[in-house]
Each structure stands twice: as C-alpha cells, then as structure tokens.
XYZ file of C-alpha atoms in Angstrom:
589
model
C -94.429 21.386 48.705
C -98.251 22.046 49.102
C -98.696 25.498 47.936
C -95.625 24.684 44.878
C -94.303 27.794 45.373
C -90.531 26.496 46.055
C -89.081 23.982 43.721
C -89.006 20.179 45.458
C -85.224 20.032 45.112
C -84.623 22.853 46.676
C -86.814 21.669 49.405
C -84.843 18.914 49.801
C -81.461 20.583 50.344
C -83.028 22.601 53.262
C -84.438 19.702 55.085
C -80.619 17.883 54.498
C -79.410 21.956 55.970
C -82.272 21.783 58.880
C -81.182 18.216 59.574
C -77.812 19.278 59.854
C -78.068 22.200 62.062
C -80.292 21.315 64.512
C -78.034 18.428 65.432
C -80.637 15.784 64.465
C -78.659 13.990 62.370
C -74.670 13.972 62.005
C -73.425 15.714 58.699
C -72.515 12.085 56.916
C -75.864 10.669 58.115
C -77.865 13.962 56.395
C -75.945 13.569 53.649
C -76.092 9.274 53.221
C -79.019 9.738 50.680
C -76.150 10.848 47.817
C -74.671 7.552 48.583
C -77.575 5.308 48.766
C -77.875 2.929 46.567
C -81.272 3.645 45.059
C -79.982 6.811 44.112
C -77.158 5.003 42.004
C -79.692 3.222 40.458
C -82.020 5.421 39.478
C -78.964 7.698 37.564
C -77.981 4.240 36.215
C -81.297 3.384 34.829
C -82.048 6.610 33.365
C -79.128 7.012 31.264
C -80.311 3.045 30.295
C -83.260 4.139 29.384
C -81.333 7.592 27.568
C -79.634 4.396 25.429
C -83.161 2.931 24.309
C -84.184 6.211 23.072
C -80.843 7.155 21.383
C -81.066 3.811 19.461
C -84.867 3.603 18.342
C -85.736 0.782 20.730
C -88.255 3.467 22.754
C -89.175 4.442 19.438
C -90.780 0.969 17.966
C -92.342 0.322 21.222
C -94.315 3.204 21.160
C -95.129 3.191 18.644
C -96.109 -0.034 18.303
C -98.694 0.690 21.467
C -99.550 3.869 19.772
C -100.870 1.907 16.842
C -102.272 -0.848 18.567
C -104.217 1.684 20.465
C -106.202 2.834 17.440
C -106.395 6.425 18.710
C -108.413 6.141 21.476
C -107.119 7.594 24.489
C -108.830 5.290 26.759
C -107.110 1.839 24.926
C -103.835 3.860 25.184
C -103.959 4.308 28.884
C -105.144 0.744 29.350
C -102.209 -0.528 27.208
C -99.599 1.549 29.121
C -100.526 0.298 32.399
C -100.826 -3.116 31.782
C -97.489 -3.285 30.037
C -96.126 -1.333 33.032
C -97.669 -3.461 35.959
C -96.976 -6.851 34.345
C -93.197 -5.642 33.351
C -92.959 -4.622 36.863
C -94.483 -7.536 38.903
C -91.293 -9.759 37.511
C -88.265 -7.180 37.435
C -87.415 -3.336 39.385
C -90.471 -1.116 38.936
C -87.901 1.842 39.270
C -86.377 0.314 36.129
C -89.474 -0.044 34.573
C -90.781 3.228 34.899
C -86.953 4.909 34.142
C -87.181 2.703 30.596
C -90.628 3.785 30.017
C -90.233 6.997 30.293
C -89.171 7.919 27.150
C -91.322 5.581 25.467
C -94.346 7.919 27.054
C -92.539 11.184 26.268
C -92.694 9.441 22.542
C -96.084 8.899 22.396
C -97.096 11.959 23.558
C -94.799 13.744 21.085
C -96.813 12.112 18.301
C -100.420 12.155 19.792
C -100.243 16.026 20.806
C -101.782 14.572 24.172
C -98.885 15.487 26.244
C -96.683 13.739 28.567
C -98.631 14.392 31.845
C -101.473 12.567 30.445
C -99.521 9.219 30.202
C -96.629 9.124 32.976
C -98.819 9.353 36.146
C -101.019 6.279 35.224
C -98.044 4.671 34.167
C -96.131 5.010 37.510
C -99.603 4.169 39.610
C -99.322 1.172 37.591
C -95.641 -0.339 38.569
C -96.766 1.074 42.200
C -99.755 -1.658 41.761
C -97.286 -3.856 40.258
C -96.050 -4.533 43.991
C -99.413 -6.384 44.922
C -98.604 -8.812 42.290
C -95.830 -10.638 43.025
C -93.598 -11.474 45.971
C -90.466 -10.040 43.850
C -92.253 -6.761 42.512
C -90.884 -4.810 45.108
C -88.816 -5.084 48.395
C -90.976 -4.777 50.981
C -92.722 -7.783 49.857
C -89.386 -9.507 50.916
C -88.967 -8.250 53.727
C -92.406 -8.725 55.172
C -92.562 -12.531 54.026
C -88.963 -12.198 55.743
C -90.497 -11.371 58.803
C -93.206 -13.562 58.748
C -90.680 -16.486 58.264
C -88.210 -14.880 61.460
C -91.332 -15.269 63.871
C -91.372 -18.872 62.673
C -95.180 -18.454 60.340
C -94.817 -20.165 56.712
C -93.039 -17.216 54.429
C -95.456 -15.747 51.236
C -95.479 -17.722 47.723
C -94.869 -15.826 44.486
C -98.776 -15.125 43.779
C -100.008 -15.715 47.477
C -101.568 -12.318 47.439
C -101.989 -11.833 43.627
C -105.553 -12.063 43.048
C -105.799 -9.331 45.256
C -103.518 -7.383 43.196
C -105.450 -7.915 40.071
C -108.580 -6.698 41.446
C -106.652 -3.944 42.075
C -104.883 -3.313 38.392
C -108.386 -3.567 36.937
C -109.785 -0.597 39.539
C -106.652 1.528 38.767
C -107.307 0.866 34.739
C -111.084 1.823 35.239
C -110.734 4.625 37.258
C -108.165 6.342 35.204
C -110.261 5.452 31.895
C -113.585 6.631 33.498
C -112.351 9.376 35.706
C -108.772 10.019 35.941
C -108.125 10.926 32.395
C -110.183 14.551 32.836
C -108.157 15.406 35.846
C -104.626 14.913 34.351
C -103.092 17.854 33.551
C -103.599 19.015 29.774
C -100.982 19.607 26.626
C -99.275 22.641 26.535
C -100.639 24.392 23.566
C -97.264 26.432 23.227
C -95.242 23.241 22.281
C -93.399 24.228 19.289
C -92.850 20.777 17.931
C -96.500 20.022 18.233
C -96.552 22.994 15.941
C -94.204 21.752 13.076
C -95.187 20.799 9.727
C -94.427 17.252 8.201
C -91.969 17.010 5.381
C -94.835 16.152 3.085
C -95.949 19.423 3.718
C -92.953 21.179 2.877
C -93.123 19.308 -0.159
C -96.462 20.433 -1.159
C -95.915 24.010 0.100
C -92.983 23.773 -2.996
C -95.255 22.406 -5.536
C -92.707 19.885 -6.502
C -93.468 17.961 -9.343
C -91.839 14.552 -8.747
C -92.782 11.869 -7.418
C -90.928 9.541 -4.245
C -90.902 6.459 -4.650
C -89.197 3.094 -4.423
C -87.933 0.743 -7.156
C -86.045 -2.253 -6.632
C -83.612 -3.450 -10.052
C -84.522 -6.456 -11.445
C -82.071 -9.454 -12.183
C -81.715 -8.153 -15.637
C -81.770 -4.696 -15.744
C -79.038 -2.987 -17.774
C -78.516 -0.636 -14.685
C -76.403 -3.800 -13.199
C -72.593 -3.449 -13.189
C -73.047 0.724 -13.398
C -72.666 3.200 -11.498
C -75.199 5.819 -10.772
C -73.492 8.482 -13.046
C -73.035 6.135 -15.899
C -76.359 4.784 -15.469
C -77.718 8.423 -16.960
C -81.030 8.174 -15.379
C -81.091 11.775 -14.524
C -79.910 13.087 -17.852
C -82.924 10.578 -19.371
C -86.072 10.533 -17.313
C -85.422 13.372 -14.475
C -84.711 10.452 -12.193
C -82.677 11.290 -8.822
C -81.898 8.458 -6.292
C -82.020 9.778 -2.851
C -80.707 7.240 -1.215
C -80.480 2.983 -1.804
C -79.702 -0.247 -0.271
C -77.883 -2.924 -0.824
C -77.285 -6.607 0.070
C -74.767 -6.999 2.020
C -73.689 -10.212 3.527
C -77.292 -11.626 3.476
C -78.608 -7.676 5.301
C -79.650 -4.638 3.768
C -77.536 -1.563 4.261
C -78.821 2.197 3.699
C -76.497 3.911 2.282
C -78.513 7.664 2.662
C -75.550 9.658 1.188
C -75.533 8.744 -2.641
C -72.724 9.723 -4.378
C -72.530 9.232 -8.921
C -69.914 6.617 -8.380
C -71.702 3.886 -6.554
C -72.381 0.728 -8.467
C -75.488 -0.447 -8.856
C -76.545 -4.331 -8.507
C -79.728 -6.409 -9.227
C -81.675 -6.291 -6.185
C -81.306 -2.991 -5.208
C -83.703 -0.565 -3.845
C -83.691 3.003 -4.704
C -85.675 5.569 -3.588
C -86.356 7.731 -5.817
C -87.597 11.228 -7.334
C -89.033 10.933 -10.655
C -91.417 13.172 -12.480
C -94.637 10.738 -13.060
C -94.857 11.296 -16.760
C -91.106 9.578 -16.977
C -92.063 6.996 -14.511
C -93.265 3.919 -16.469
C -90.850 4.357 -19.557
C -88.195 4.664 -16.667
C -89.163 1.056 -15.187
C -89.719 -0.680 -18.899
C -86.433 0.475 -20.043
C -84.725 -0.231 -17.205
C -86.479 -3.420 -15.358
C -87.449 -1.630 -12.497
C -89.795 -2.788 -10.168
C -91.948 -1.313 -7.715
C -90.953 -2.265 -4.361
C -92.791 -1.546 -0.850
C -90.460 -1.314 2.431
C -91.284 -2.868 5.570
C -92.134 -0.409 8.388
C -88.656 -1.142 9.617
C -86.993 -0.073 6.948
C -89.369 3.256 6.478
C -88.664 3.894 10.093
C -84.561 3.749 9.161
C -84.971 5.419 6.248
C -86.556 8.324 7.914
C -83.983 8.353 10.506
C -81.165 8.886 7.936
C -83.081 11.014 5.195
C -85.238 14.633 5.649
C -85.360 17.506 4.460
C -85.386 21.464 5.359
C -86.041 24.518 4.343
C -83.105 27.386 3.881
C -83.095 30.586 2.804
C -80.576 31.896 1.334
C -78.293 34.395 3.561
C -77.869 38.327 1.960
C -74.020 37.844 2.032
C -74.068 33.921 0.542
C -71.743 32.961 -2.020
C -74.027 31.384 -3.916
C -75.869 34.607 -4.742
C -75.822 35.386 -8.168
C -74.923 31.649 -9.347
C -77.649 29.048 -10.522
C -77.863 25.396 -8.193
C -76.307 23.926 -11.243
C -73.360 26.285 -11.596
C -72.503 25.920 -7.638
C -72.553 22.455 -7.819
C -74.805 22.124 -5.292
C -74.912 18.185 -4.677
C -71.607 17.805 -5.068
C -70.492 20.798 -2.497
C -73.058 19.667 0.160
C -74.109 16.068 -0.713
C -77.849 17.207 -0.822
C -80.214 17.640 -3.595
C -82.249 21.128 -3.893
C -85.864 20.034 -4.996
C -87.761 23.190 -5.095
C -86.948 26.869 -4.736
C -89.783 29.814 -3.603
C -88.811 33.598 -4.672
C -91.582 36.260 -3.123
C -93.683 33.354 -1.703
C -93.885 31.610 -4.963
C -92.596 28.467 -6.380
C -90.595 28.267 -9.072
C -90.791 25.425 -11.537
C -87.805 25.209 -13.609
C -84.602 26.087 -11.143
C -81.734 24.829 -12.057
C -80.506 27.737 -13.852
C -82.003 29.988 -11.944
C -79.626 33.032 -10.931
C -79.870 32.940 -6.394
C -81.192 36.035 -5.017
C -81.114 37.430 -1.455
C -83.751 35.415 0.470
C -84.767 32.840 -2.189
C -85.722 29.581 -0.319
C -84.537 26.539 -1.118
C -86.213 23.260 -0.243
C -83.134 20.476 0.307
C -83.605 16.950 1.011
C -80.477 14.464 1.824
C -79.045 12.592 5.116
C -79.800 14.791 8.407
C -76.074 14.655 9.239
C -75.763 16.490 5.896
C -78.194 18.718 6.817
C -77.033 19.596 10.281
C -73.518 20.740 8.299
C -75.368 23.043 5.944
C -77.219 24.692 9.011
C -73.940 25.277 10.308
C -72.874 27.575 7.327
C -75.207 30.738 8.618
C -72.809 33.662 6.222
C -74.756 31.021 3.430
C -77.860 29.690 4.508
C -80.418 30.704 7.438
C -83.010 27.705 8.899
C -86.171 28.972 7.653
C -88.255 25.799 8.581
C -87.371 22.278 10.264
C -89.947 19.530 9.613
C -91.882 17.454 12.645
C -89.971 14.219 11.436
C -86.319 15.937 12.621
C -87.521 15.547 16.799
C -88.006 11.918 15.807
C -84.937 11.401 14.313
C -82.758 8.394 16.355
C -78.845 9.481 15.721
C -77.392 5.850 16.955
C -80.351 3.146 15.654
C -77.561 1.111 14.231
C -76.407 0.350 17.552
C -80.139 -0.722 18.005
C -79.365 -4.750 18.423
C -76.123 -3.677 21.175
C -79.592 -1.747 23.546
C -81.707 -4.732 23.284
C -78.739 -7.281 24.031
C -77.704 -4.789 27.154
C -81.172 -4.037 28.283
C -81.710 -8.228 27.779
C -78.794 -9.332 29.964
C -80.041 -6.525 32.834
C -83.265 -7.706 33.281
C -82.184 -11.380 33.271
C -79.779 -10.263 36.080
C -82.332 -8.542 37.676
C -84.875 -11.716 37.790
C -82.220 -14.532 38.527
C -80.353 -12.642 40.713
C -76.948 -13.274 39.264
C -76.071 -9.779 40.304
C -77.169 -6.945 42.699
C -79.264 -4.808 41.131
C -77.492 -1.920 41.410
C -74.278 -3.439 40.063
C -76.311 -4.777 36.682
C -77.752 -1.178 36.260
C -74.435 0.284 36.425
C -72.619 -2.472 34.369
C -75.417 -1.535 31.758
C -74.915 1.882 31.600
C -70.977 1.548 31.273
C -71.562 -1.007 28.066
C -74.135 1.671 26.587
C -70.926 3.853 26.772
C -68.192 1.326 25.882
C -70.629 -0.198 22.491
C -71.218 4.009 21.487
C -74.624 3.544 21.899
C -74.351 7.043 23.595
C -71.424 9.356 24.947
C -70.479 10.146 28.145
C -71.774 13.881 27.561
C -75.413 12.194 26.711
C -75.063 10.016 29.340
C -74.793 12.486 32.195
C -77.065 14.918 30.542
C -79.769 11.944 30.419
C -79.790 12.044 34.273
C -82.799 14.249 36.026
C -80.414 15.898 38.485
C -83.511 17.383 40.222
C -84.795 14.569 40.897
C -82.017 12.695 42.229
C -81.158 15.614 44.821
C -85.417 15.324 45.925
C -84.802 11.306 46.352
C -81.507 12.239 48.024
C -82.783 14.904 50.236
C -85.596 13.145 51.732
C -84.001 9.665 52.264
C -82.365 10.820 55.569
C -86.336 11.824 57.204
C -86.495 8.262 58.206
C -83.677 7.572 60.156
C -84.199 11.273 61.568
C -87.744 9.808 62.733
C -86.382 6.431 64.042
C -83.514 7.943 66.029
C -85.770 10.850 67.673
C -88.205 8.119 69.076
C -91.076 9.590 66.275
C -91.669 5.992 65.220
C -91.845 5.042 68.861
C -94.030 6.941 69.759
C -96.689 6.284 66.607
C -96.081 2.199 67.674
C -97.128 2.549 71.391
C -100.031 4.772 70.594
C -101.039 2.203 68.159
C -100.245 -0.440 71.120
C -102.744 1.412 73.187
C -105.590 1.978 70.971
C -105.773 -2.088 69.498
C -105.961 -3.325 72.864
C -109.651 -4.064 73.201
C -110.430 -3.378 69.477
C -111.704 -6.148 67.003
C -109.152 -7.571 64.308
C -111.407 -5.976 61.211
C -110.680 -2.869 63.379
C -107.364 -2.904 63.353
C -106.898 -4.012 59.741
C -108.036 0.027 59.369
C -105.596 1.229 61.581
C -102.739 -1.159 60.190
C -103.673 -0.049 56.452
C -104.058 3.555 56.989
C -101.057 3.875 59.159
C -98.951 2.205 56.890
C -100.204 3.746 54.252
C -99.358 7.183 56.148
C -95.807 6.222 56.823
C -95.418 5.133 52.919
C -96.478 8.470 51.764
C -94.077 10.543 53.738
C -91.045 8.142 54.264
C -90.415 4.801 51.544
C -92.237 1.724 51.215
C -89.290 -0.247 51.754
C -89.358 1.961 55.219
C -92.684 1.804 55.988
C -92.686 -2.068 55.596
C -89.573 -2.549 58.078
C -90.967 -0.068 60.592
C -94.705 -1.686 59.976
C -94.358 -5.638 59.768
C -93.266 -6.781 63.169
C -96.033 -4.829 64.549
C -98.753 -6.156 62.707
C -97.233 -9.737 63.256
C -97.084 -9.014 66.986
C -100.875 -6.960 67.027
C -102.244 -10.396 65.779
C -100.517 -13.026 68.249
C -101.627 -9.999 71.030
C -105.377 -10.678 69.509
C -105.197 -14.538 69.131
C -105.529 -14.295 65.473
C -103.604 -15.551 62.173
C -100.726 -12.755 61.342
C -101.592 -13.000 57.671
C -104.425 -10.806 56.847
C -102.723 -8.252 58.777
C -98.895 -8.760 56.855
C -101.074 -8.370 53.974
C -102.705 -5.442 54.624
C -99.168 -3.558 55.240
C -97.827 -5.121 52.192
C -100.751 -3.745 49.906
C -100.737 -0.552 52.116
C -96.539 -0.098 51.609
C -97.298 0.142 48.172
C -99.907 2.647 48.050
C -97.644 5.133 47.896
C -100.532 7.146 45.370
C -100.325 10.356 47.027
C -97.412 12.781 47.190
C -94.457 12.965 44.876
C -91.520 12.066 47.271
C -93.791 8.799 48.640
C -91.540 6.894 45.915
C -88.773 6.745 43.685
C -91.322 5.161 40.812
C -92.911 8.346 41.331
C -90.550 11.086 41.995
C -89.216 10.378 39.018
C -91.896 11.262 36.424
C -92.640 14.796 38.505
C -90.320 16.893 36.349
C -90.501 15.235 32.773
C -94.527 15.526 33.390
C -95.006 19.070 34.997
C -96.673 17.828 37.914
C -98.085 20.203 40.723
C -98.675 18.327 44.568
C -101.820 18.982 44.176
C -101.995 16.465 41.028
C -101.064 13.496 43.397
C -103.562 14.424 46.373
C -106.631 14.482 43.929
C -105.926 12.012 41.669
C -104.086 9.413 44.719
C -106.739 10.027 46.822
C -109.443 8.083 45.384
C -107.092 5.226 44.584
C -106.109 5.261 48.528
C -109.252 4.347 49.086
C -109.834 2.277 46.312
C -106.780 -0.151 47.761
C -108.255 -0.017 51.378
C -111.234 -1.239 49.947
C -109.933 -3.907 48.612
C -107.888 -5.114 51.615
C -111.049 -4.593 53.814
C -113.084 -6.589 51.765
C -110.757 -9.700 50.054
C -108.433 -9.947 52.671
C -109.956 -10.986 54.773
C -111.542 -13.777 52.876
C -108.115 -15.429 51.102
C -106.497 -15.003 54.532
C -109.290 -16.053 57.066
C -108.777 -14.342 60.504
C-alpha cells in the first residue's frame, strides 16, 4: 500500500489468501469480513445515498452550501465539515459520509475544484465527529461500557465534548490554513469541466429569440384554447417550450408540449419569442411576466436542454426543409438554429438539409436521448454542461427525503439495528422507483467493499496469534514505575497505532480494560485515561483502511497512501495535543 503500486483491493484478497494458507485463520474466519455487518451497511448506505442523487436531494444541498459559500474555497471547506461533524455526532458517521458523498462529487462538478479537494476534510470531519458525543461512534459505547462493568460512573452524552470542539475548530483551521495546498489538485483532463453551457450553444447559433416566462392572466383570450388554436406562432413567432399548470393546488411541468393542450389562466409558459413581437404579444394576449422560484428553474432544467446534431450523410431528412419533415411533430423537439460551413443561418425553416448541417434542438432530455439514438439520422456533435446535472427521478424527490427521514430517526432512537434500517431503506428506494435494481448495485464501490472486507479478519488474526498479548504485557512492563501524564502518551499513541492498522471499534475493545486497569495499578482516577483511548480510537487520520468513514472516499477521490500520512500526520498530533493538555484538566488525575 505504501509505494501504490498494487491496487488496495487487490491487496486485500491476498492478505484474506495469506491468511488462509498459512493456517492462521480457518477459511470461514478469513472470509467473515463479506459477512460482517459493516460491510452490509456500507453497500446499503451507498446505494441510499445513489437514491439522494438520482432524485435531486444531493443536488439542492449542494448547492445550497455551494452558494452559501460565496466562492471562497476556504468558507466551503469550513461549511462541509461542520455539516459533516455535527450530522455525525447524533447519527452513523459511515452514513454520513456514504450520503455526502455525492453531495461533494456535486460540488466539485460545478466549482472545477475537484472531488479530492472536498472528500478528505469531509471524512476527517465525521472521524472528529466521534469526540463529540457518546453516540457518534461505537467505541464510545463500549468504553463508557467498560467503565460502567468495573463498577466507575458510565460517560454522559457531552462528558468529553468540549474536548471535541477544540478539536473540530483545529481540524477546520488546519485544513483552511494548510491542508487545502496539499490536497490533491483537479484533473485538468475532465471532459465535463470542459463542456459549454446551453447558453452558449445558444449564442454560438446566433438565435434571435428570446426565453422567457409569461404567466396568462385571468382574462386573457388564450383561456379555454389550445396551443394550436391559440395561433401564437403563426402571429408573433411565439413557441412554448414547455408550461405548467395547477393542478390540485401544485404545479405540474409538463416539458413535452404538444398543439392540443389547453391553456388556462394562471399558466406559465416558457417561452421563445423574437423581442420585437414580445410586448404586442403580452398586450394582446394578457400576458404577464412571471419569475420562477429556484425550485422550479432547478426542475425545469432537469426536464428541458438542448443539443447539438449534425446531420448524418445517409439521413432521411437530407434534401427536405425542418418544416417539410415535420420536425416537432416526428421528434417532439423544436430546431432553433441551424449552422452550414460554420455559419448560422437566419431564416431555416425552409431551408433544403445538407450533409453535415447542424442543427441546434431544444425539448425534454428524454426526447433528446431518443433522437441520439437515431445515428443513420443524426450524429451528437455537442452535449451541453447542464446534461451531467440532469436528475432522471426528482419527482420521486419527497419518497428520498421521507426514506432518508425515517432512517435516521431509526438510527437515533434506536427503534431498529442499524444495519436493518439501512437495508430496509435501500429496499423502499427500490420498491417507491426512486432507482432500479441495475442503479442500485451499480451505485455500490465494489472496491471498496472487498478492501473493508479483506482487512476486517487482521484483527482476530492478531488476537488469536497472541500479537495483542504481547503489545499489552510490554505495555504492563514499561508503566510500572512511570508517572500517569506518562502513560497518557503511551495509552494515546498506542491506541492510536492499533486504530490505524486494525478498527476503532477494535482498538477500543482491545484498549479500554487496559487503561482502566493501568490507572487502579497507579492509584489514579480511570477517566483521563478512558478518555484518552476514546479520542485516540478515533484518530484514525492516517492510512486509508484505518476506517470505513475513510476507506470509502479513497476511490471516488483518487487518493494515493501517501495523501493520508502527510496530511493525517499533523492532525495525529494535533489530537494528542489536545488530550495531553485538556484532559487532564476536565478529568483531574
């Protein structure tokens, strides 16, 4: 894993092999990790958090922290990890950090900062998360567990959370000041990065309309009509894209127009009108000028685009003007500018198709994904930025908030396992359509699930070959005589050793009865040391496998090994520090 020559999955099948054949472990305890449970809830959380993405819930969020952030790296970060951590302190930080990730693989898309910038700091942050409260994570529980067994008063809910503040705000800092520079950088190949907007396709067509929207008034003559009786092409040059109606007290887009809808007061069209027929459209028809809510710009742009097409050599279109092929009505789109030897063309609609003419068509994307899929016709010449962003199931949007709701309630009032909410919640983003099955497993980072998997088993191989044992008595030995600050160090860093190469939850089983027992041995109180290993379980800063929280952002974020030694290093330290110095002072020796 050091010199990241050998991918880390791979890696992890040969230690389950070497486990195997030397006879360390028997072939169902080498192979348990498949069936542990974490496993089953990280591939249930990630197709939960495929669901949030699919229906436009991943989309507002970031967005809204991409606006709120005002462009400034630095706010972004702090945003991200604060959200993160305080999501985190009261529910699974795995889930967290599952959800989140395609919130952060959104932002990046639409700051060009890339994805590596954003998902380490986030996961460091739902790591921190576990020195906030006593639910954040389970080796909180089970150390206040053990403090409670040897018959000491278990932890409250925010006994150690001042700590873990302090902490947050060092972990923001550092990766404002600091962090950010070492983070690994955009790739400048990204092709999406690279798109053009459809504005810009627009512009590049020299189209001479205008988009905009109008809403009818309560006594425009348009009421009662339909669109094709209504004449507003034939009269002003007006086409309505798409509209929406009232229906039962909600608006509903309907993106494919067709001339036989009726109109009714209230509507809202959007339109493209040329703006010399624009005001003696609205006079003569009482139609108002009407400004969407984000909301509904954010639907609208999920159900209408545009593309550009050129036209293929053996098309049957070729020789035949858009009007004479009947364009909308074959495809259901609307052709709003054509380009013939790179130049645009302003009057088209009887213009005889040639060979390579391109065509610049605008309509629902479902429309538009059928027309791509008649190549003896058309060839893709150009798809705008806005298609990546488009959300193919946002009208299942209020089913992914209701699902995602009644899992994290589970989750904090612990009406059900946790991994039995996780899967119940991936099963209803299946059974509402929120997603497929085909989506589903294709949401699920098989790489990473066969690392986790892999590398489970190392701790049990340690227990059972006396490796722990002999780490504990050496320990034993060396406290003896030593003061309590003194071993505080040892505790933290050893901890801290065994969280980095086994689990937390691992480190803190292994970990707490011997810092309990190390302080009755020196005559002191056992919580600054229980402490200590609880901030020190979490710590888990500096490889990739130290974690599922952070395992799982390694592939979606390109990360080397050498990322988490430089840039967990410093917040190692950071944590010790912080033990050394408050610890000590809210839990008095």
């Amino acid at each position: 894993m050091t010199t990241n020559r050998v991918r880390y999955d791979l890696i992890a099948v040969v230690v389950i092999l070497a486990l195997m054949l030397t006879g360390i472990l028997p072939v169902n305890a080498a192979l348990s990790g498949f069936g542990n449970p974490v496993v089953i809830l990280i591939a249930g959380l990630l197709i939960v958090g495929e669901m949030l993405d699919r229906t436009g819930v991943a989309r507002f969020v970031g967005d809204w922290i991409g606006e709120h952030s005002q462009g400034s790296q630095s706010r972004l970060l702090i945003m991200l990890m604060l959200a993160c951590a305080l999501l985190s302190a009261v529910m699974s930080s795995t889930a967290v950090v599952a959800i989140f990730i395609p919130i952060v693989m959104r932002i990046a898309r639409r700051s060009h900062g890339g994805a590596g910038q954003l998902l380490l700091p986030m996961s460091y942050a739902a790591l921190v998360s576990g020195m906030l409260t006593l639910i954040a994570t389970p080796p909180n529980l089970v150390i206040s567990g053990e403090l409670s067994n040897q018959g000491f008063q278990p932890l409250g809910f925010f006994s150690f959370s001042a700590i873990g503040i302090v902490v947050l705000a060092g972990l923001m800092f550092y990766m404002v000041v600091v962090g950010k520079h070492w983070l690994p950088k955009a790739d400048s190949t990204d092709t999406a990065s690279m798109r053009r907007s459809i504005q810009a396709l627009w512009d590049e067509y020299r189209v001479d309309r205008e988009l905009i929207y109008l809403q009818i008034g309560p006594d425009s003559p348009l009421h009662g009509k339909t669109i094709a009786q209504s004449e507003l092409y034939k009269r002003y040059g007006l086409r309505v894209l798409d509209l929406s109606q009232r229906v039962r007290g909600w608006r509903e887009l309907k993106a494919g127009v067709s001339p036989d809808i009726v109109l009714h007061s209230d509507d809202v069209l959007h339109v493209a009108i040329p703006a010399s027929q624009l005001d003696e459209a609205k006079q003569a028809n009482q139609l108002f000028v009407f400004h969407p809510s984000q909301l509904e710009t954010q639907y609208r742009s999920w159900e209408f685009g545009a593309v550009s097409v050129l036209i293929h050599p053996d098309s049957k279109l070729i020789g035949k003007s858009i009007r004479e092929a009947q364009f909308r009505d074959r495809y259901g789109l609307d052709v709003f500018g054509v380009r013939r030897n790179r130049q645009s063309i302003e009057h088209f609609q009887d213009l005889l198709l040639q060979p390579s003419d391109s065509l610049l068509v605008t309509g629902p994307w479902a429309r538009i994904t059928h027309l791509q899929q008649q190549n003896h016709d058309f060839v893709v010449l150009e798809t705008p930025a806005e298609a990546s962003d488009v959300v193919p199931a946002f009208q299942k949007m209020p089913a992914a908030l209701i699902i995602t709701t009644l899992m994290v309630l589970s989750s904090v009032f612990n009406w059900l396992p946790l991994v039995a909410s996780v899967l119940l919640a991936a099963i209803a983003a299946i059974v509402t359509r929120c997603l497929n099955a085909a989506d589903a497993y294709r949401a699920i980072h098989w790489q990473s699930l066969v690392l986790l998997a892999g590398m489970l088993p190392l701790a049990d191989a340690l227990q059972q070959t006396g490796g722990t044992g002999m780490i504990v008595d050496g320990l034993l030995g060396i406290a003896e005589n030593a003061s309590a600050q003194t071993v505080l160090v040892m505790v933290f860093f050893l901890t801290a050793l065994m969280t980095n190469i086994l689990s937390n939850t691992a480190s803190a089983v292994l970990m707490a009865p011997i810092a309990i027992s190390l302080a009755q041995q020196l005559g002191v109180s056992p919580y600054p040391l229980a402490i200590t290993v609880l901030f020190a379980a979490s710590a888990a800063f500096m490889t990739p496998i130290a974690s599922p929280i952070v395992t799982l952002i390694v592939e979606p974020g390109k990360y080397r090994f050498s990322d988490f030694i430089r840039l967990g290093s410093p917040m190692l330290l950071w944590v010790f520090a912080c033990c050394y110095v408050l610890i000590p002072i809210a839990f008095p020796w």
